[in-house]
Short mmCIF file of C-alpha atoms and ligand atoms in Angstrom, two decimals:
data_model
loop_
_atom_site.label_atom_id
_atom_site.label_comp_id
_atom_site.label_asym_id
_atom_site.label_seq_id
_atom_site.Cartn_x
_atom_site.Cartn_y
_atom_site.Cartn_z
CA MET A 213 138.02 -19.48 -2.96
CA ALA A 214 138.14 -23.21 -3.75
CA GLN A 215 136.73 -24.00 -7.19
CA GLU A 216 133.82 -26.37 -7.76
CA LYS A 217 134.66 -29.00 -10.40
CA LEU A 218 131.00 -29.89 -10.86
CA LYS A 219 127.75 -28.07 -10.13
CA LYS A 220 126.09 -29.34 -6.96
CA GLU A 221 123.25 -31.01 -8.91
CA GLU A 222 125.80 -32.77 -11.13
CA THR A 223 127.71 -34.05 -8.11
CA LEU A 224 124.48 -35.33 -6.60
CA ALA A 225 123.43 -37.04 -9.84
CA MET A 226 126.84 -38.70 -10.28
CA ARG A 227 126.85 -39.77 -6.66
CA LYS A 228 123.44 -41.37 -7.07
CA LYS A 229 124.64 -43.26 -10.13
CA LEU A 230 128.15 -44.24 -9.01
CA ILE A 231 128.24 -44.54 -5.24
CA GLY A 232 126.53 -47.30 -3.30
CA GLN A 233 123.24 -45.98 -1.98
CA SER A 234 123.83 -47.41 1.46
CA CYS A 235 126.53 -44.74 1.88
CA LYS A 236 124.45 -41.92 3.38
CA LEU A 237 125.05 -38.19 3.40
CA PHE A 238 124.34 -35.73 6.19
CA TYR A 239 121.11 -33.83 5.47
CA SER A 240 120.08 -36.25 2.73
CA GLU A 241 117.13 -34.02 1.66
CA ASP A 242 119.46 -31.12 0.94
CA PRO A 243 123.11 -32.18 1.35
CA VAL A 244 125.79 -29.63 2.05
CA LYS A 245 128.65 -29.53 -0.44
CA ILE A 246 131.84 -28.53 1.33
CA LEU A 247 134.76 -27.26 -0.70
CA ARG A 248 137.17 -26.19 2.01
CA ALA A 249 137.49 -26.02 5.77
CA ARG A 250 139.59 -24.36 8.44
CA GLY A 251 139.56 -24.80 12.20
CA GLN A 252 135.96 -25.43 13.24
CA TYR A 253 134.48 -23.95 10.05
CA LEU A 254 133.31 -25.53 6.81
CA PHE A 255 132.73 -23.54 3.61
CA ASP A 256 130.28 -24.58 0.90
CA GLU A 257 130.41 -24.00 -2.86
CA ASN A 258 129.10 -20.45 -2.41
CA GLY A 259 131.61 -19.62 0.30
CA LYS A 260 128.89 -19.86 2.97
CA ARG A 261 130.39 -20.69 6.38
CA TYR A 262 129.09 -23.48 8.62
CA LEU A 263 130.05 -24.03 12.24
CA ASP A 264 131.06 -27.68 12.56
CA CYS A 265 129.91 -29.43 15.75
CA ILE A 266 130.15 -32.90 14.17
CA SER A 267 133.71 -33.52 12.98
CA ASN A 268 135.47 -35.24 15.84
CA VAL A 269 137.90 -36.66 13.27
CA HIS A 270 139.31 -33.20 12.50
CA HIS A 271 140.41 -33.11 16.05
CA VAL A 272 142.88 -30.21 16.15
CA GLY A 273 140.93 -28.29 13.52
CA HIS A 274 140.29 -28.76 9.81
CA CYS A 275 143.38 -28.42 7.61
CA HIS A 276 145.59 -27.39 10.52
CA PRO A 277 148.74 -25.91 8.92
CA SER A 278 151.13 -27.86 11.20
CA ILE A 279 149.53 -31.13 10.15
CA THR A 280 149.50 -30.42 6.43
CA LYS A 281 153.10 -29.19 6.67
CA ALA A 282 154.25 -32.35 8.48
CA ALA A 283 152.40 -34.55 5.98
CA ALA A 284 153.75 -32.73 2.93
CA ALA A 285 157.33 -32.72 4.26
CA GLN A 286 157.32 -36.46 4.93
CA MET A 287 155.57 -37.25 1.63
CA ASP A 288 158.24 -35.25 -0.14
CA LEU A 289 160.98 -37.22 1.58
CA LEU A 290 159.82 -40.80 1.91
CA ASN A 291 156.86 -43.09 2.31
CA THR A 292 157.61 -46.78 2.42
CA ASN A 293 156.25 -50.19 3.07
CA THR A 294 156.24 -50.72 6.83
CA ARG A 295 158.82 -53.53 6.66
CA PHE A 296 161.69 -51.03 6.35
CA LEU A 297 163.25 -49.68 9.53
CA HIS A 298 162.17 -46.08 10.17
CA ASP A 299 162.30 -43.64 13.10
CA ASN A 300 158.77 -42.25 12.84
CA VAL A 301 156.94 -45.40 13.87
CA VAL A 302 159.03 -45.94 17.02
CA LEU A 303 159.04 -42.26 17.98
CA TYR A 304 155.29 -42.16 17.58
CA ALA A 305 154.75 -45.37 19.57
CA ASP A 306 156.96 -43.91 22.31
CA ARG A 307 154.88 -40.69 22.43
CA LEU A 308 151.65 -42.68 22.61
CA ALA A 309 153.11 -44.83 25.38
CA SER A 310 153.73 -41.68 27.43
CA THR A 311 149.98 -40.93 27.38
CA LEU A 312 148.99 -44.42 28.58
CA PRO A 313 149.42 -46.46 31.75
CA GLU A 314 152.78 -48.27 31.74
CA LYS A 315 151.23 -51.69 31.18
CA LEU A 316 149.90 -50.68 27.73
CA CYS A 317 153.30 -50.71 26.09
CA VAL A 318 153.01 -52.55 22.75
CA PHE A 319 151.50 -50.95 19.64
CA TYR A 320 150.12 -52.14 16.31
CA PHE A 321 149.39 -49.47 13.72
CA VAL A 322 146.47 -49.91 11.35
CA ASN A 323 144.33 -47.67 9.13
CA SER A 324 140.83 -47.38 10.56
CA GLY A 325 138.88 -47.86 13.75
CA SER A 326 137.38 -51.02 12.27
CA GLU A 327 140.80 -52.51 11.58
CA ALA A 328 141.87 -51.66 15.12
CA ASN A 329 138.84 -53.38 16.66
CA ASP A 330 139.16 -56.41 14.39
CA LEU A 331 142.78 -56.81 15.48
CA ALA A 332 141.75 -56.35 19.12
CA LEU A 333 139.33 -59.26 18.67
CA ARG A 334 142.11 -61.41 17.27
CA LEU A 335 144.50 -60.45 20.09
CA ALA A 336 141.89 -61.22 22.72
CA GLN A 337 140.96 -64.56 21.20
CA GLN A 338 144.56 -65.60 20.70
CA TYR A 339 145.60 -64.61 24.23
CA THR A 340 142.64 -66.12 26.06
CA GLN A 341 142.03 -69.05 23.71
CA HIS A 342 138.33 -68.29 24.25
CA ARG A 343 135.87 -67.14 21.61
CA ASP A 344 132.92 -65.30 23.14
CA VAL A 345 132.53 -61.54 23.40
CA ILE A 346 130.37 -59.35 25.62
CA VAL A 347 129.32 -55.98 24.22
CA LEU A 348 127.09 -53.16 25.40
CA ASP A 349 123.64 -52.74 23.97
CA HIS A 350 123.39 -50.23 21.09
CA ALA A 351 127.16 -50.33 20.55
CA TYR A 352 128.91 -49.80 17.25
CA HIS A 353 132.49 -50.99 16.80
CA GLY A 354 133.02 -50.90 13.04
CA HIS A 355 132.00 -52.02 9.58
CA LEU A 356 133.96 -55.27 9.11
CA MET A 357 131.97 -58.50 9.31
CA SER A 358 133.62 -59.40 12.61
CA LEU A 359 132.54 -56.05 14.04
CA ILE A 360 129.02 -55.98 12.67
CA ASP A 361 128.73 -59.23 14.64
CA ILE A 362 129.65 -57.41 17.87
CA SER A 363 127.67 -54.21 17.12
CA PRO A 364 124.05 -54.52 18.32
CA TYR A 365 123.37 -51.16 16.62
CA LYS A 366 123.94 -52.98 13.30
CA PHE A 367 123.27 -56.68 13.82
CA ARG A 368 119.79 -56.05 15.19
CA LYS A 369 118.86 -54.76 11.72
CA LEU A 370 120.53 -57.73 9.99
CA ALA A 371 120.67 -61.47 10.48
CA GLY A 372 120.77 -61.08 14.25
CA GLN A 373 122.95 -62.10 17.12
CA LYS A 374 125.66 -64.73 16.82
CA LYS A 375 125.91 -67.42 19.50
CA TRP A 376 129.34 -66.17 20.58
CA VAL A 377 128.11 -62.60 21.15
CA HIS A 378 126.40 -61.54 24.37
CA VAL A 379 124.79 -58.17 25.00
CA ALA A 380 125.02 -56.42 28.38
CA PRO A 381 122.70 -53.53 29.25
CA LEU A 382 123.96 -50.06 28.39
CA PRO A 383 124.88 -48.43 31.72
CA ASP A 384 122.73 -45.40 31.01
CA THR A 385 121.69 -43.69 34.23
CA TYR A 386 119.17 -41.48 32.44
CA ARG A 387 116.95 -44.05 30.71
CA GLY A 388 118.49 -47.41 31.57
CA MET A 389 117.41 -49.99 34.18
CA TYR A 390 119.38 -48.27 37.00
CA ARG A 391 119.08 -44.51 37.05
CA GLU A 392 120.51 -41.48 38.81
CA ASP A 393 118.50 -42.27 41.95
CA HIS A 394 120.18 -45.70 42.34
CA PRO A 395 122.70 -45.77 45.23
CA ASN A 396 125.42 -47.50 43.15
CA PRO A 397 124.57 -47.81 39.47
CA GLY A 398 128.19 -48.65 38.55
CA GLN A 399 128.11 -51.79 40.68
CA ALA A 400 124.56 -52.68 39.64
CA TYR A 401 125.31 -52.47 35.91
CA ALA A 402 128.60 -54.35 36.40
CA ASP A 403 126.69 -57.10 38.21
CA LYS A 404 124.57 -57.49 35.07
CA VAL A 405 127.79 -58.32 33.20
CA LYS A 406 128.64 -60.87 35.92
CA ASP A 407 125.18 -62.46 35.47
CA LEU A 408 125.81 -62.65 31.74
CA ILE A 409 129.20 -64.31 32.28
CA ASP A 410 127.53 -66.91 34.53
CA GLU A 411 124.91 -67.51 31.84
CA VAL A 412 127.62 -67.95 29.19
CA HIS A 413 129.49 -70.39 31.42
CA GLY A 414 126.23 -72.24 31.97
CA LYS A 415 126.14 -72.88 28.22
CA GLY A 416 129.68 -74.29 28.34
CA ARG A 417 131.12 -71.23 26.57
CA LYS A 418 134.03 -68.97 27.56
CA ILE A 419 134.57 -65.22 27.42
CA SER A 420 137.49 -63.82 25.46
CA ALA A 421 136.66 -60.12 25.74
CA PHE A 422 134.40 -57.43 27.02
CA PHE A 423 134.28 -54.65 24.42
CA ALA A 424 133.02 -51.16 25.26
CA GLU A 425 133.47 -47.59 24.20
CA SER A 426 134.84 -45.59 27.11
CA LEU A 427 131.89 -43.24 26.59
CA PRO A 428 129.24 -44.97 24.48
CA SER A 429 128.55 -42.56 21.63
CA VAL A 430 126.11 -44.27 19.27
CA GLY A 431 124.35 -45.35 22.46
CA GLY A 432 123.59 -41.66 23.12
CA GLN A 433 126.63 -39.87 24.57
CA ILE A 434 126.56 -41.94 27.75
CA ILE A 435 128.84 -41.25 30.72
CA LEU A 436 129.63 -44.57 32.40
CA PRO A 437 128.71 -44.59 36.11
CA GLU A 438 131.50 -44.44 38.67
CA GLY A 439 133.25 -47.73 39.38
CA TYR A 440 131.65 -49.55 36.43
CA SER A 441 134.72 -50.37 34.33
CA ALA A 442 136.95 -51.54 37.19
CA LYS A 443 134.25 -53.88 38.45
CA VAL A 444 133.51 -55.26 34.96
CA ALA A 445 137.24 -55.75 34.35
CA GLU A 446 137.46 -57.72 37.60
CA TYR A 447 134.58 -60.02 36.57
CA VAL A 448 135.82 -60.44 32.99
CA ARG A 449 139.40 -61.21 34.05
CA ALA A 450 138.17 -63.71 36.62
CA ALA A 451 136.42 -65.44 33.70
CA GLY A 452 139.71 -65.51 31.76
CA GLY A 453 138.77 -62.67 29.43
CA VAL A 454 140.23 -59.23 28.67
CA PHE A 455 138.79 -55.72 28.74
CA VAL A 456 138.91 -53.83 25.44
CA ALA A 457 138.36 -50.06 25.60
CA ASP A 458 137.24 -48.64 22.26
CA GLU A 459 138.62 -45.09 22.26
CA VAL A 460 138.05 -44.58 18.54
CA GLN A 461 135.77 -41.62 19.21
CA THR A 462 136.78 -40.54 22.67
CA GLY A 463 140.58 -40.61 22.82
CA PHE A 464 143.24 -37.95 22.36
CA GLY A 465 142.00 -35.51 24.99
CA ARG A 466 138.40 -35.12 23.85
CA VAL A 467 137.19 -35.31 27.44
CA GLY A 468 139.58 -32.54 28.46
CA SER A 469 140.49 -33.63 31.97
CA HIS A 470 142.22 -36.79 30.71
CA PHE A 471 143.95 -37.92 27.54
CA TRP A 472 141.87 -41.10 27.39
CA ALA A 473 138.20 -41.35 28.30
CA PHE A 474 138.75 -44.65 30.16
CA GLN A 475 140.77 -42.60 32.66
CA LEU A 476 137.51 -40.95 33.77
CA GLN A 477 136.91 -44.25 35.59
CA GLY A 478 139.78 -43.53 37.96
CA GLU A 479 143.41 -44.47 38.53
CA GLY A 480 142.46 -47.98 39.61
CA PHE A 481 141.22 -48.96 36.17
CA CYS A 482 143.33 -49.91 33.16
CA PRO A 483 142.01 -51.82 30.12
CA ASP A 484 144.00 -54.70 28.62
CA ILE A 485 143.60 -53.44 25.07
CA VAL A 486 142.87 -49.90 23.83
CA THR A 487 141.78 -49.20 20.26
CA MET A 488 142.18 -45.78 18.64
CA GLY A 489 141.17 -44.17 15.37
CA LYS A 490 139.27 -41.16 14.11
CA PRO A 491 141.06 -38.14 15.69
CA MET A 492 144.47 -39.77 15.59
CA GLY A 493 145.44 -38.52 12.12
CA ASN A 494 143.19 -35.44 12.02
CA GLY A 495 141.50 -36.84 8.90
CA HIS A 496 144.38 -38.97 7.60
CA PRO A 497 143.57 -42.70 7.97
CA LEU A 498 145.59 -43.72 10.99
CA SER A 499 144.64 -45.93 13.90
CA CYS A 500 146.19 -48.17 16.46
CA VAL A 501 145.85 -50.96 19.00
CA ALA A 502 147.75 -50.65 22.28
CA THR A 503 148.09 -53.66 24.53
CA THR A 504 150.17 -55.40 27.17
CA ALA A 505 153.40 -57.29 26.63
CA GLU A 506 151.64 -60.55 27.65
CA ILE A 507 148.83 -60.21 25.11
CA ALA A 508 151.25 -59.15 22.35
CA GLY A 509 153.49 -62.07 23.31
CA ALA A 510 150.68 -64.57 22.90
CA PHE A 511 149.87 -63.08 19.48
CA THR A 512 153.52 -63.43 18.42
CA ALA A 513 153.65 -66.97 19.78
CA ASN A 514 151.15 -68.21 17.21
CA GLY A 515 154.03 -67.96 14.73
CA VAL A 516 152.02 -66.04 12.12
CA GLU A 517 153.41 -62.72 10.94
CA TYR A 518 151.15 -59.68 11.29
CA PHE A 519 151.65 -57.58 8.19
CA ASN A 520 149.79 -54.39 7.41
CA THR A 521 150.90 -52.61 4.23
CA PHE A 522 150.00 -49.06 5.26
CA GLY A 523 149.67 -49.23 9.05
CA GLY A 524 152.39 -47.13 10.69
CA ASN A 525 154.01 -45.84 7.49
CA PRO A 526 156.36 -42.84 7.82
CA VAL A 527 153.80 -40.32 6.55
CA SER A 528 151.02 -41.53 8.86
CA CYS A 529 153.33 -41.44 11.85
CA ALA A 530 154.63 -37.96 10.97
CA ILE A 531 151.02 -36.82 10.96
CA GLY A 532 150.28 -38.62 14.24
CA LEU A 533 153.26 -36.95 15.89
CA ALA A 534 152.18 -33.52 14.59
CA VAL A 535 148.66 -34.08 16.01
CA LEU A 536 150.14 -34.83 19.45
CA ASP A 537 152.31 -31.69 19.21
CA VAL A 538 149.34 -29.47 18.37
CA ILE A 539 147.22 -30.92 21.19
CA GLU A 540 150.00 -29.89 23.59
CA GLU A 541 151.12 -26.61 22.02
CA GLU A 542 147.58 -25.25 21.75
CA ASP A 543 146.46 -26.70 25.08
CA LEU A 544 143.48 -28.30 23.36
CA ARG A 545 142.69 -30.43 26.40
CA GLY A 546 142.48 -27.25 28.48
CA ASN A 547 140.25 -25.74 25.80
CA ALA A 548 138.00 -28.83 25.75
CA THR A 549 137.69 -28.61 29.54
CA ARG A 550 136.83 -24.89 29.58
CA VAL A 551 134.58 -24.76 26.53
CA GLY A 552 132.90 -28.08 27.32
CA ALA A 553 132.09 -26.94 30.85
CA HIS A 554 130.70 -23.63 29.56
CA LEU A 555 128.63 -25.43 26.92
CA LYS A 556 127.20 -27.81 29.50
CA ASP A 557 126.50 -24.95 31.90
CA LEU A 558 124.62 -22.95 29.24
CA LEU A 559 122.68 -26.02 28.15
CA THR A 560 121.74 -26.83 31.74
CA LYS A 561 120.36 -23.27 32.08
CA LEU A 562 118.45 -23.81 28.86
CA GLN A 563 117.03 -27.03 30.29
CA ALA A 564 115.40 -24.98 33.06
CA ARG A 565 113.48 -23.05 30.38
CA HIS A 566 112.62 -25.80 27.91
CA GLU A 567 110.70 -28.84 29.16
CA ILE A 568 111.78 -30.75 26.09
CA ILE A 569 115.41 -30.90 27.26
CA GLY A 570 115.38 -33.99 29.44
CA ASP A 571 119.08 -34.37 30.10
CA VAL A 572 122.38 -32.63 29.46
CA ARG A 573 125.49 -34.75 29.88
CA GLY A 574 129.06 -34.95 28.77
CA ALA A 575 132.74 -34.60 29.47
CA GLY A 576 134.93 -32.01 27.76
CA LEU A 577 133.88 -31.58 24.15
CA PHE A 578 131.79 -34.76 24.13
CA VAL A 579 128.34 -33.46 25.04
CA GLY A 580 124.78 -34.73 24.52
CA ILE A 581 121.38 -33.11 24.94
CA GLU A 582 118.60 -35.64 25.25
CA LEU A 583 115.23 -34.35 24.03
CA VAL A 584 112.05 -35.83 25.51
CA SER A 585 108.40 -35.14 24.82
CA ASP A 586 107.51 -36.11 28.41
CA ARG A 587 110.07 -35.46 31.14
CA GLU A 588 108.60 -37.91 33.59
CA LYS A 589 108.27 -40.81 31.16
CA ARG A 590 111.46 -39.73 29.34
CA THR A 591 109.77 -40.34 25.99
CA PRO A 592 112.36 -39.78 23.24
CA ALA A 593 111.55 -36.67 21.16
CA THR A 594 113.02 -38.07 17.97
CA LYS A 595 111.19 -35.82 15.51
CA THR A 596 111.98 -32.70 17.46
CA ALA A 597 115.67 -33.66 17.52
CA ALA A 598 115.60 -34.04 13.72
CA TRP A 599 113.78 -30.71 13.45
CA VAL A 600 116.38 -28.90 15.59
CA VAL A 601 119.20 -30.36 13.48
CA LYS A 602 117.46 -29.19 10.31
CA ARG A 603 116.76 -25.66 11.59
CA LEU A 604 120.30 -25.27 12.95
CA LYS A 605 121.63 -26.00 9.50
CA MET A 606 119.10 -24.01 7.48
CA ASP A 607 118.70 -20.93 9.67
CA HIS A 608 122.03 -20.70 11.42
CA GLN A 609 124.57 -22.71 9.36
CA ILE A 610 125.42 -24.89 12.33
CA CYS A 611 126.08 -28.60 11.74
CA VAL A 612 124.95 -30.88 14.56
CA SER A 613 123.80 -34.51 14.38
CA THR A 614 121.81 -36.92 16.51
CA ASP A 615 122.60 -40.18 18.24
CA GLY A 616 121.14 -42.64 20.70
CA PRO A 617 118.86 -45.65 20.17
CA TRP A 618 115.99 -43.26 19.27
CA GLU A 619 118.10 -40.57 17.58
CA SER A 620 116.84 -38.22 20.27
CA VAL A 621 120.21 -37.00 21.51
CA LEU A 622 121.77 -33.90 19.94
CA LYS A 623 125.48 -34.61 20.01
CA PHE A 624 128.43 -32.26 20.11
CA LYS A 625 131.89 -33.52 19.16
CA PRO A 626 133.38 -30.53 17.41
CA PRO A 627 137.02 -29.98 16.51
CA MET A 628 138.87 -29.28 19.76
CA CYS A 629 139.51 -25.63 18.81
CA PHE A 630 135.77 -24.93 19.33
CA SER A 631 135.58 -21.61 21.20
CA LEU A 632 133.53 -20.17 24.06
CA GLU A 633 131.84 -17.91 21.49
CA ASP A 634 130.97 -20.91 19.32
CA ALA A 635 129.39 -22.60 22.35
CA GLU A 636 127.38 -19.47 23.16
CA LEU A 637 126.19 -19.12 19.57
CA VAL A 638 125.01 -22.73 19.37
CA VAL A 639 123.08 -22.48 22.62
CA GLN A 640 121.45 -19.17 21.60
CA CYS A 641 120.36 -20.73 18.31
CA ILE A 642 118.94 -23.85 19.98
CA ASP A 643 117.11 -21.57 22.41
CA ARG A 644 115.59 -19.60 19.52
CA ILE A 645 114.50 -22.78 17.70
CA LEU A 646 112.91 -24.30 20.80
CA THR A 647 111.25 -20.99 21.73
CA ASP A 648 109.77 -20.59 18.24
CA MET A 649 108.53 -24.17 18.38
CA THR A 650 106.75 -23.50 21.65
CA ALA A 651 105.36 -20.22 20.33
CA ASN A 652 104.00 -21.94 17.24
CA ASP A 653 102.78 -24.79 19.39
CA LEU A 654 104.34 -27.25 16.99
CA ARG A 655 103.48 -30.69 18.22
CA LEU A 656 106.21 -32.42 16.34
CA GLU A 657 106.11 -35.67 18.19
CA LYS A 658 102.52 -36.17 17.03
CA GLU A 659 102.78 -34.72 13.54
CA ASP A 660 104.95 -35.48 10.60
CA ILE A 661 107.49 -32.81 9.78
C1 LIG B 184 133.25 -46.31 18.57
C2 LIG B 184 133.67 -46.64 17.19
N1 LIG B 184 134.48 -47.68 16.99
C3 LIG B 184 134.89 -48.02 15.75
C4 LIG B 184 134.48 -47.32 14.65
C5 LIG B 184 134.94 -47.73 13.28
O1 LIG B 184 135.88 -46.82 12.80
P1 LIG B 184 136.13 -46.64 11.23
O2 LIG B 184 134.92 -46.00 10.65
O3 LIG B 184 137.37 -45.76 11.20
O4 LIG B 184 136.41 -47.98 10.68
C6 LIG B 184 133.64 -46.21 14.81
C7 LIG B 184 133.16 -45.45 13.64
O5 LIG B 184 132.24 -44.68 13.68
C8 LIG B 184 133.21 -45.87 16.12
O6 LIG B 184 132.40 -44.85 16.32
#
């Protein structure tokens, strides 16, 4: 068993003293201290096992032996500054290219999702020679200043919205302005982007980019309505802008049926820039921007070198290649498709028995359960969602978190080796928690818990 260097209380006390208090922990009232992990399981300081439904970063499973082996072998051999010629970076770029539409054929390697999105902003602004950006409401694109500016989820709590940032409605067909009963919500939400573009032009400003997650996650595990992205891309390109797909959470086969979540929008749609991160290095900091030859050409033409000390180093790329191998060898996309469908099916059955489950949605192993205290009004059941998360951890050692503008969506983005049995266990436990709540007549939405 892994050894604790400090007692849990000591770790907590040191953390309080030494680490910035805006860095939050899961379960802040009673944090979990994890000493080791394997596959979809986490083990605490007492060896207690937790089922991990949160860690989308540890995409092919925690501490996967093929990844650690590839990392150790390359670290033992060489890790250099990225200005030396090396095979790994080109072999890795070539493998990534084979997963993407042909037009996305130039790659920049960086070290975090934030860096990728910041570079995407620069590429878009350089290529279009425009400044303004359209983003979806409730979006989060990273922690750099440039990205806080384009993340309504953050800037609404801070100084507010910059003049060059414009917020389009989240195309949420459950609680947004156009819902499941609308004949063509994709078109209707895209037309809202068109209206915004016209408004921006009316102010004498010009659009450089439309930024969106391919499946908005912080927004509440939203599945974009059919036809939305292609229509938005048409409007944005007509305005001289580019479409940036943030795949930091959703790429690398998470949705099962496709390698990239933007592909759920159909063959006819291809973004101009794709940003990647979290799952790419299975926990090792590795991320990337993929774009077209034209956009990359415009970036080169400014005459300024792009240098990134760590981005695309031999070790990172060895890890990236090993992650791609494991996704294929273990058919993790197939697993995400099968297990995700089973999970959704079980949750939909549960919805028939528990009024509080307002909506079940998702693709592959990207699934959300929206809890509501009133199904008709779709009132977010924020406290109940927090209660379910707490009980899952305390009673069943299952780690789940919440998302959405009201933190009322239980989200599932587990490592891709999540099994059918894991899915069944989670649903049984949620069923038990919701049944006990009903039995005890706990009116959580009215009381403090
Ligand atoms: C959609 C999305 N984009 C970008 C980021 C930023 O990535 P990082 O934390 O690696 O900088 C995140 C992080 O949560 C994210 O969820």
